PDB file of C-alpha atoms in Angstrom:
ATOM      1  CA  SER Z   1     128.978 100.685  98.537  1.00 58.00           C
ATOM      2  CA  GLU Z   2     127.402 103.886  97.286  1.00 60.00           C
ATOM      3  CA  ARG Z   3     124.054 102.180  96.828  1.00 61.00           C
ATOM      4  CA  THR Z   4     124.090 100.932 100.404  1.00 61.00           C
ATOM      5  CA  ARG Z   5     124.812 104.374 101.810  1.00 65.00           C
ATOM      6  CA  LEU Z   6     122.191 105.974  99.585  1.00 68.00           C
ATOM      7  CA  SER Z   7     119.576 103.427 100.641  1.00 74.00           C
ATOM      8  CA  GLY Z   8     120.338 103.977 104.329  1.00 79.00           C
ATOM      9  CA  THR Z   9     120.042 107.732 103.901  1.00 85.00           C
ATOM     10  CA  GLY Z  10     116.695 107.345 102.155  1.00 84.00           C
ATOM     11  CA  LEU Z  11     115.317 105.224 104.983  1.00 88.00           C
ATOM     12  CA  MET Z  12     116.601 107.712 107.573  1.00 91.00           C
ATOM     13  CA  LEU Z  13     114.850 110.496 105.639  1.00 90.00           C
ATOM     14  CA  LEU Z  14     111.565 108.552 105.722  1.00 90.00           C
ATOM     15  CA  GLU Z  15     111.921 108.036 109.471  1.00 91.00           C
ATOM     16  CA  GLU Z  16     112.575 111.699 110.140  1.00 93.00           C
ATOM     17  CA  LEU Z  17     109.719 112.821 107.886  1.00 92.00           C
ATOM     18  CA  ALA Z  18     107.347 110.501 109.748  1.00 91.00           C
ATOM     19  CA  ARG Z  19     108.553 111.791 113.121  1.00 93.00           C
ATOM     20  CA  GLN Z  20     108.069 115.415 112.130  1.00 93.00           C
ATOM     21  CA  MET Z  21     104.865 115.091 110.123  1.00 91.00           C
ATOM     22  CA  GLU Z  22     103.162 112.419 112.246  1.00 89.00           C
ATOM     23  CA  THR Z  23      99.684 111.676 110.844  1.00 87.00           C
ATOM     24  CA  ARG Z  24     100.198 114.216 108.036  1.00 90.00           C
ATOM     25  CA  PHE Z  25     102.674 111.652 106.635  1.00 89.00           C
ATOM     26  CA  GLN Z  26      99.843 109.228 105.817  1.00 86.00           C
ATOM     27  CA  PRO Z  27      99.365 110.357 102.191  1.00 87.00           C
ATOM     28  CA  LEU Z  28     103.048 109.641 101.557  1.00 89.00           C
ATOM     29  CA  CYS Z  29     102.703 106.119 102.963  1.00 88.00           C
ATOM     30  CA  ASP Z  30     100.902 104.989  99.810  1.00 85.00           C
ATOM     31  CA  ILE Z  31     103.821 106.102  97.684  1.00 87.00           C
ATOM     32  CA  LEU Z  32     106.787 105.114  99.847  1.00 86.00           C
ATOM     33  CA  PHE Z  33     105.746 102.186 102.029  1.00 85.00           C
ATOM     34  CA  SER Z  34     105.934  99.388  99.467  1.00 84.00           C
ATOM     35  CA  SER Z  35     109.397 100.467  98.313  1.00 83.00           C
ATOM     36  CA  ALA Z  36     110.675 100.528 101.883  1.00 85.00           C
ATOM     37  CA  LEU Z  37     109.075  97.116 102.511  1.00 85.00           C
ATOM     38  CA  LYS Z  38     111.150  95.687  99.658  1.00 85.00           C
ATOM     39  CA  THR Z  39     114.332  96.431 101.629  1.00 85.00           C
ATOM     40  CA  CYS Z  40     113.062  93.962 104.232  1.00 85.00           C
ATOM     41  CA  GLY Z  41     113.553  91.161 101.721  1.00 83.00           C
ATOM     42  CA  ARG Z  42     117.226  91.753 101.041  1.00 82.00           C
ATOM     43  CA  ALA Z  43     119.833  89.155 101.887  1.00 80.00           C
ATOM     44  CA  ASN Z  44     121.862  91.629 103.928  1.00 83.00           C
ATOM     45  CA  LYS Z  45     120.692  91.761 107.559  1.00 88.00           C
ATOM     46  CA  VAL Z  46     121.712  95.414 107.824  1.00 86.00           C
ATOM     47  CA  PHE Z  47     119.227  96.309 105.066  1.00 85.00           C
ATOM     48  CA  VAL Z  48     116.529  94.223 106.691  1.00 90.00           C
ATOM     49  CA  THR Z  49     117.057  95.798 110.107  1.00 91.00           C
ATOM     50  CA  ARG Z  50     117.106  99.306 108.642  1.00 90.00           C
ATOM     51  CA  GLY Z  51     113.933  98.619 106.687  1.00 90.00           C
ATOM     52  CA  VAL Z  52     112.053  97.193 109.667  1.00 94.00           C
ATOM     53  CA  ASN Z  53     113.204 100.012 111.952  1.00 94.00           C
ATOM     54  CA  CYS Z  54     112.231 102.641 109.384  1.00 92.00           C
ATOM     55  CA  LEU Z  55     108.779 101.198 108.770  1.00 93.00           C
ATOM     56  CA  THR Z  56     108.165 100.660 112.486  1.00 95.00           C
ATOM     57  CA  THR Z  57     108.929 104.333 113.051  1.00 94.00           C
ATOM     58  CA  VAL Z  58     106.608 105.317 110.197  1.00 93.00           C
ATOM     59  CA  ILE Z  59     103.823 103.165 111.666  1.00 94.00           C
ATOM     60  CA  THR Z  60     104.399 104.525 115.165  1.00 94.00           C
ATOM     61  CA  TYR Z  61     104.231 108.172 114.180  1.00 94.00           C
ATOM     62  CA  ALA Z  62     102.027 108.222 111.078  1.00 92.00           C
ATOM     63  CA  HIS Z  63      99.575 105.415 111.975  1.00 89.00           C
ATOM     64  CA  CYS Z  64      99.540 104.064 108.414  1.00 89.00           C
ATOM     65  CA  ALA Z  65      96.624 101.694 109.014  1.00 90.00           C
ATOM     66  CA  GLU Z  66      95.808 101.726 105.294  1.00 92.00           C
ATOM     67  CA  GLN Z  67      98.995  99.694 104.760  1.00 92.00           C
ATOM     68  CA  THR Z  68      97.629  96.858 106.914  1.00 93.00           C
ATOM     69  CA  PRO Z  69      96.430  94.720 103.960  1.00 93.00           C
ATOM     70  CA  ASN Z  70      99.854  94.960 102.276  1.00 92.00           C
ATOM     71  CA  ILE Z  71     101.659  94.045 105.481  1.00 93.00           C
ATOM     72  CA  CYS Z  72      99.257  91.186 106.215  1.00 93.00           C
ATOM     73  CA  TYR Z  73      99.650  89.810 102.709  1.00 93.00           C
ATOM     74  CA  ALA Z  74     103.445  89.895 103.023  1.00 92.00           C
ATOM     75  CA  ALA Z  75     103.328  88.336 106.498  1.00 91.00           C
ATOM     76  CA  ALA Z  76     101.162  85.454 105.344  1.00 90.00           C
ATOM     77  CA  ASN Z  77     102.019  84.843 101.693  1.00 89.00           C
ATOM     78  CA  ASP Z  78     105.437  86.131 100.715  1.00 90.00           C
ATOM     79  CA  PRO Z  79     107.766  83.356  99.528  1.00 92.00           C
ATOM     80  CA  SER Z  80     110.715  84.949 101.353  1.00 90.00           C
ATOM     81  CA  LYS Z  81     110.996  83.940 104.995  1.00 91.00           C
ATOM     82  CA  THR Z  82     112.850  87.190 105.682  1.00 92.00           C
ATOM     83  CA  VAL Z  83     109.973  89.269 104.317  1.00 92.00           C
ATOM     84  CA  ARG Z  84     107.410  87.199 106.248  1.00 93.00           C
ATOM     85  CA  SER Z  85     109.354  87.680 109.474  1.00 93.00           C
ATOM     86  CA  SER Z  86     109.798  91.410 108.848  1.00 94.00           C
ATOM     87  CA  ALA Z  87     106.151  91.861 107.914  1.00 94.00           C
ATOM     88  CA  ALA Z  88     105.122  90.013 111.082  1.00 95.00           C
ATOM     89  CA  LYS Z  89     107.090  92.582 113.102  1.00 96.00           C
ATOM     90  CA  LEU Z  90     105.407  95.396 111.199  1.00 95.00           C
ATOM     91  CA  LEU Z  91     102.006  93.811 111.791  1.00 95.00           C
ATOM     92  CA  MET Z  92     102.738  93.736 115.513  1.00 95.00           C
ATOM     93  CA  SER Z  93     103.572  97.454 115.321  1.00 95.00           C
ATOM     94  CA  ILE Z  94     100.330  98.178 113.473  1.00 95.00           C
ATOM     95  CA  ILE Z  95      98.275  96.297 116.071  1.00 95.00           C
ATOM     96  CA  SER Z  96     100.095  98.080 118.900  1.00 94.00           C
ATOM     97  CA  CYS Z  97     100.161 101.629 117.546  1.00 92.00           C
ATOM     98  CA  CYS Z  98      97.062 102.196 115.464  1.00 91.00           C
ATOM     99  CA  THR Z  99      93.789 103.056 117.132  1.00 90.00           C
ATOM    100  CA  VAL Z 100      90.862 100.652 117.245  1.00 91.00           C
ATOM    101  CA  PRO Z 101      88.820 102.724 114.750  1.00 92.00           C
ATOM    102  CA  GLU Z 102      91.790 102.847 112.353  1.00 92.00           C
ATOM    103  CA  LEU Z 103      92.205  99.070 112.463  1.00 93.00           C
ATOM    104  CA  THR Z 104      88.559  98.003 112.523  1.00 93.00           C
ATOM    105  CA  PRO Z 105      88.134  97.903 108.715  1.00 94.00           C
ATOM    106  CA  HIS Z 106      91.198  95.635 108.452  1.00 94.00           C
ATOM    107  CA  LEU Z 107      90.538  93.199 111.306  1.00 93.00           C
ATOM    108  CA  ALA Z 108      89.603  90.239 109.103  1.00 93.00           C
ATOM    109  CA  THR Z 109      92.900  90.601 107.248  1.00 94.00           C
ATOM    110  CA  VAL Z 110      94.826  90.976 110.517  1.00 94.00           C
ATOM    111  CA  GLU Z 111      93.166  87.859 111.949  1.00 94.00           C
ATOM    112  CA  LYS Z 112      94.009  85.844 108.856  1.00 94.00           C
ATOM    113  CA  ALA Z 113      97.650  86.979 108.947  1.00 95.00           C
ATOM    114  CA  ILE Z 114      98.007  86.106 112.639  1.00 95.00           C
ATOM    115  CA  GLY Z 115      96.373  82.714 112.068  1.00 93.00           C
ATOM    116  CA  GLU Z 116      98.761  81.906 109.237  1.00 93.00           C
ATOM    117  CA  GLY Z 117     101.744  83.443 111.013  1.00 93.00           C
ATOM    118  CA  VAL Z 118     101.511  81.197 114.068  1.00 94.00           C
ATOM    119  CA  VAL Z 119     101.961  78.137 111.847  1.00 93.00           C
ATOM    120  CA  ASP Z 120     104.675  79.664 109.625  1.00 93.00           C
ATOM    121  CA  ALA Z 121     107.778  77.603 108.906  1.00 91.00           C
ATOM    122  CA  ASN Z 122     109.982  80.463 110.112  1.00 91.00           C
ATOM    123  CA  PRO Z 123     110.361  80.431 113.924  1.00 93.00           C
ATOM    124  CA  ASP Z 124     110.836  84.222 114.083  1.00 93.00           C
ATOM    125  CA  ALA Z 125     107.577  84.776 112.216  1.00 92.00           C
ATOM    126  CA  ARG Z 126     105.774  82.319 114.532  1.00 93.00           C
ATOM    127  CA  THR Z 127     107.086  84.033 117.662  1.00 94.00           C
ATOM    128  CA  THR Z 128     106.143  87.480 116.411  1.00 95.00           C
ATOM    129  CA  ALA Z 129     102.686  86.254 115.336  1.00 94.00           C
ATOM    130  CA  ARG Z 130     102.110  84.883 118.858  1.00 94.00           C
ATOM    131  CA  GLN Z 131     103.101  88.267 120.301  1.00 95.00           C
ATOM    132  CA  SER Z 132     100.738  89.974 117.852  1.00 95.00           C
ATOM    133  CA  TYR Z 133      97.981  87.607 118.960  1.00 95.00           C
ATOM    134  CA  GLU Z 134      98.505  88.563 122.617  1.00 94.00           C
ATOM    135  CA  ILE Z 135      98.245  92.261 121.756  1.00 95.00           C
ATOM    136  CA  TYR Z 136      95.208  91.589 119.550  1.00 94.00           C
ATOM    137  CA  VAL Z 137      93.403  89.757 122.365  1.00 93.00           C
ATOM    138  CA  LYS Z 138      93.934  92.698 124.727  1.00 93.00           C
ATOM    139  CA  ARG Z 139      92.868  95.365 122.242  1.00 93.00           C
ATOM    140  CA  PHE Z 140      89.991  93.562 120.512  1.00 92.00           C
ATOM    141  CA  SER Z 141      88.550  91.391 123.273  1.00 90.00           C
ATOM    142  CA  ASN Z 142      85.066  91.630 121.768  1.00 91.00           C
ATOM    143  CA  ARG Z 143      86.216  89.779 118.614  1.00 90.00           C
ATOM    144  CA  VAL Z 144      88.294  87.029 120.218  1.00 90.00           C
ATOM    145  CA  GLU Z 145      85.635  84.290 120.076  1.00 90.00           C
ATOM    146  CA  GLN Z 146      84.930  85.039 116.427  1.00 90.00           C
ATOM    147  CA  PHE Z 147      88.670  85.005 115.711  1.00 91.00           C
ATOM    148  CA  HIS Z 148      89.150  81.669 117.487  1.00 91.00           C
ATOM    149  CA  SER Z 149      86.338  80.052 115.519  1.00 89.00           C
ATOM    150  CA  GLY Z 150      88.138  80.812 112.247  1.00 88.00           C
ATOM    151  CA  LEU Z 151      91.498  79.353 113.295  1.00 89.00           C
ATOM    152  CA  SER Z 152      92.794  75.998 112.180  1.00 88.00           C
ATOM    153  CA  SER Z 153      93.279  73.308 114.811  1.00 89.00           C
ATOM    154  CA  THR Z 154      97.056  73.603 114.387  1.00 91.00           C
ATOM    155  CA  ALA Z 155      96.946  77.359 114.978  1.00 90.00           C
ATOM    156  CA  LYS Z 156      94.786  76.818 118.067  1.00 90.00           C
ATOM    157  CA  LYS Z 157      97.301  74.298 119.362  1.00 90.00           C
ATOM    158  CA  TYR Z 158     100.214  76.692 118.833  1.00 89.00           C
ATOM    159  CA  LEU Z 159      98.320  79.505 120.544  1.00 89.00           C
ATOM    160  CA  LYS Z 160      97.307  77.147 123.396  1.00 87.00           C
ATOM    161  CA  ILE Z 161      93.618  77.758 122.866  1.00 85.00           C
ATOM    162  CA  GLU Z 162      91.272  75.232 124.419  1.00 78.00           C
ATOM    163  CA  ASN Z 163      88.466  74.092 122.109  1.00 63.00           C
TER     164      ASN Z 163
END
């Protein structure tokens, strides 16, 4: 439909702006990110894939670390399993792409989202949360013990952490 084509064009525009502007795109993240995240909750898998790809590109190029709390909230608390799974993928991108200083103010939120993601009812969200955990452990090795102490016993079991 017309709406579908228009939506796809809008997401492609966001991707290209992020590629060209890189970190100068960050001020626009506050305005555009939440709207693009809503496409990740649609029933149509094409919309979801486009939304995730667009936001992953934005994260990769613009390093929108200030969106971490929104992504973590969606990954851990959204009632839609599609949004939780999509947000888990975006969280993995944030952990992979953003620098340690950019992420440091948001680490408690990231840890909480990973801890809740590994016990999510959605298998895709669980798998992605485990992958995020592996990246987190490599990048923030100095916080791993503190992170482990805050995990539930179920989360520790799923992550194969010895007590």
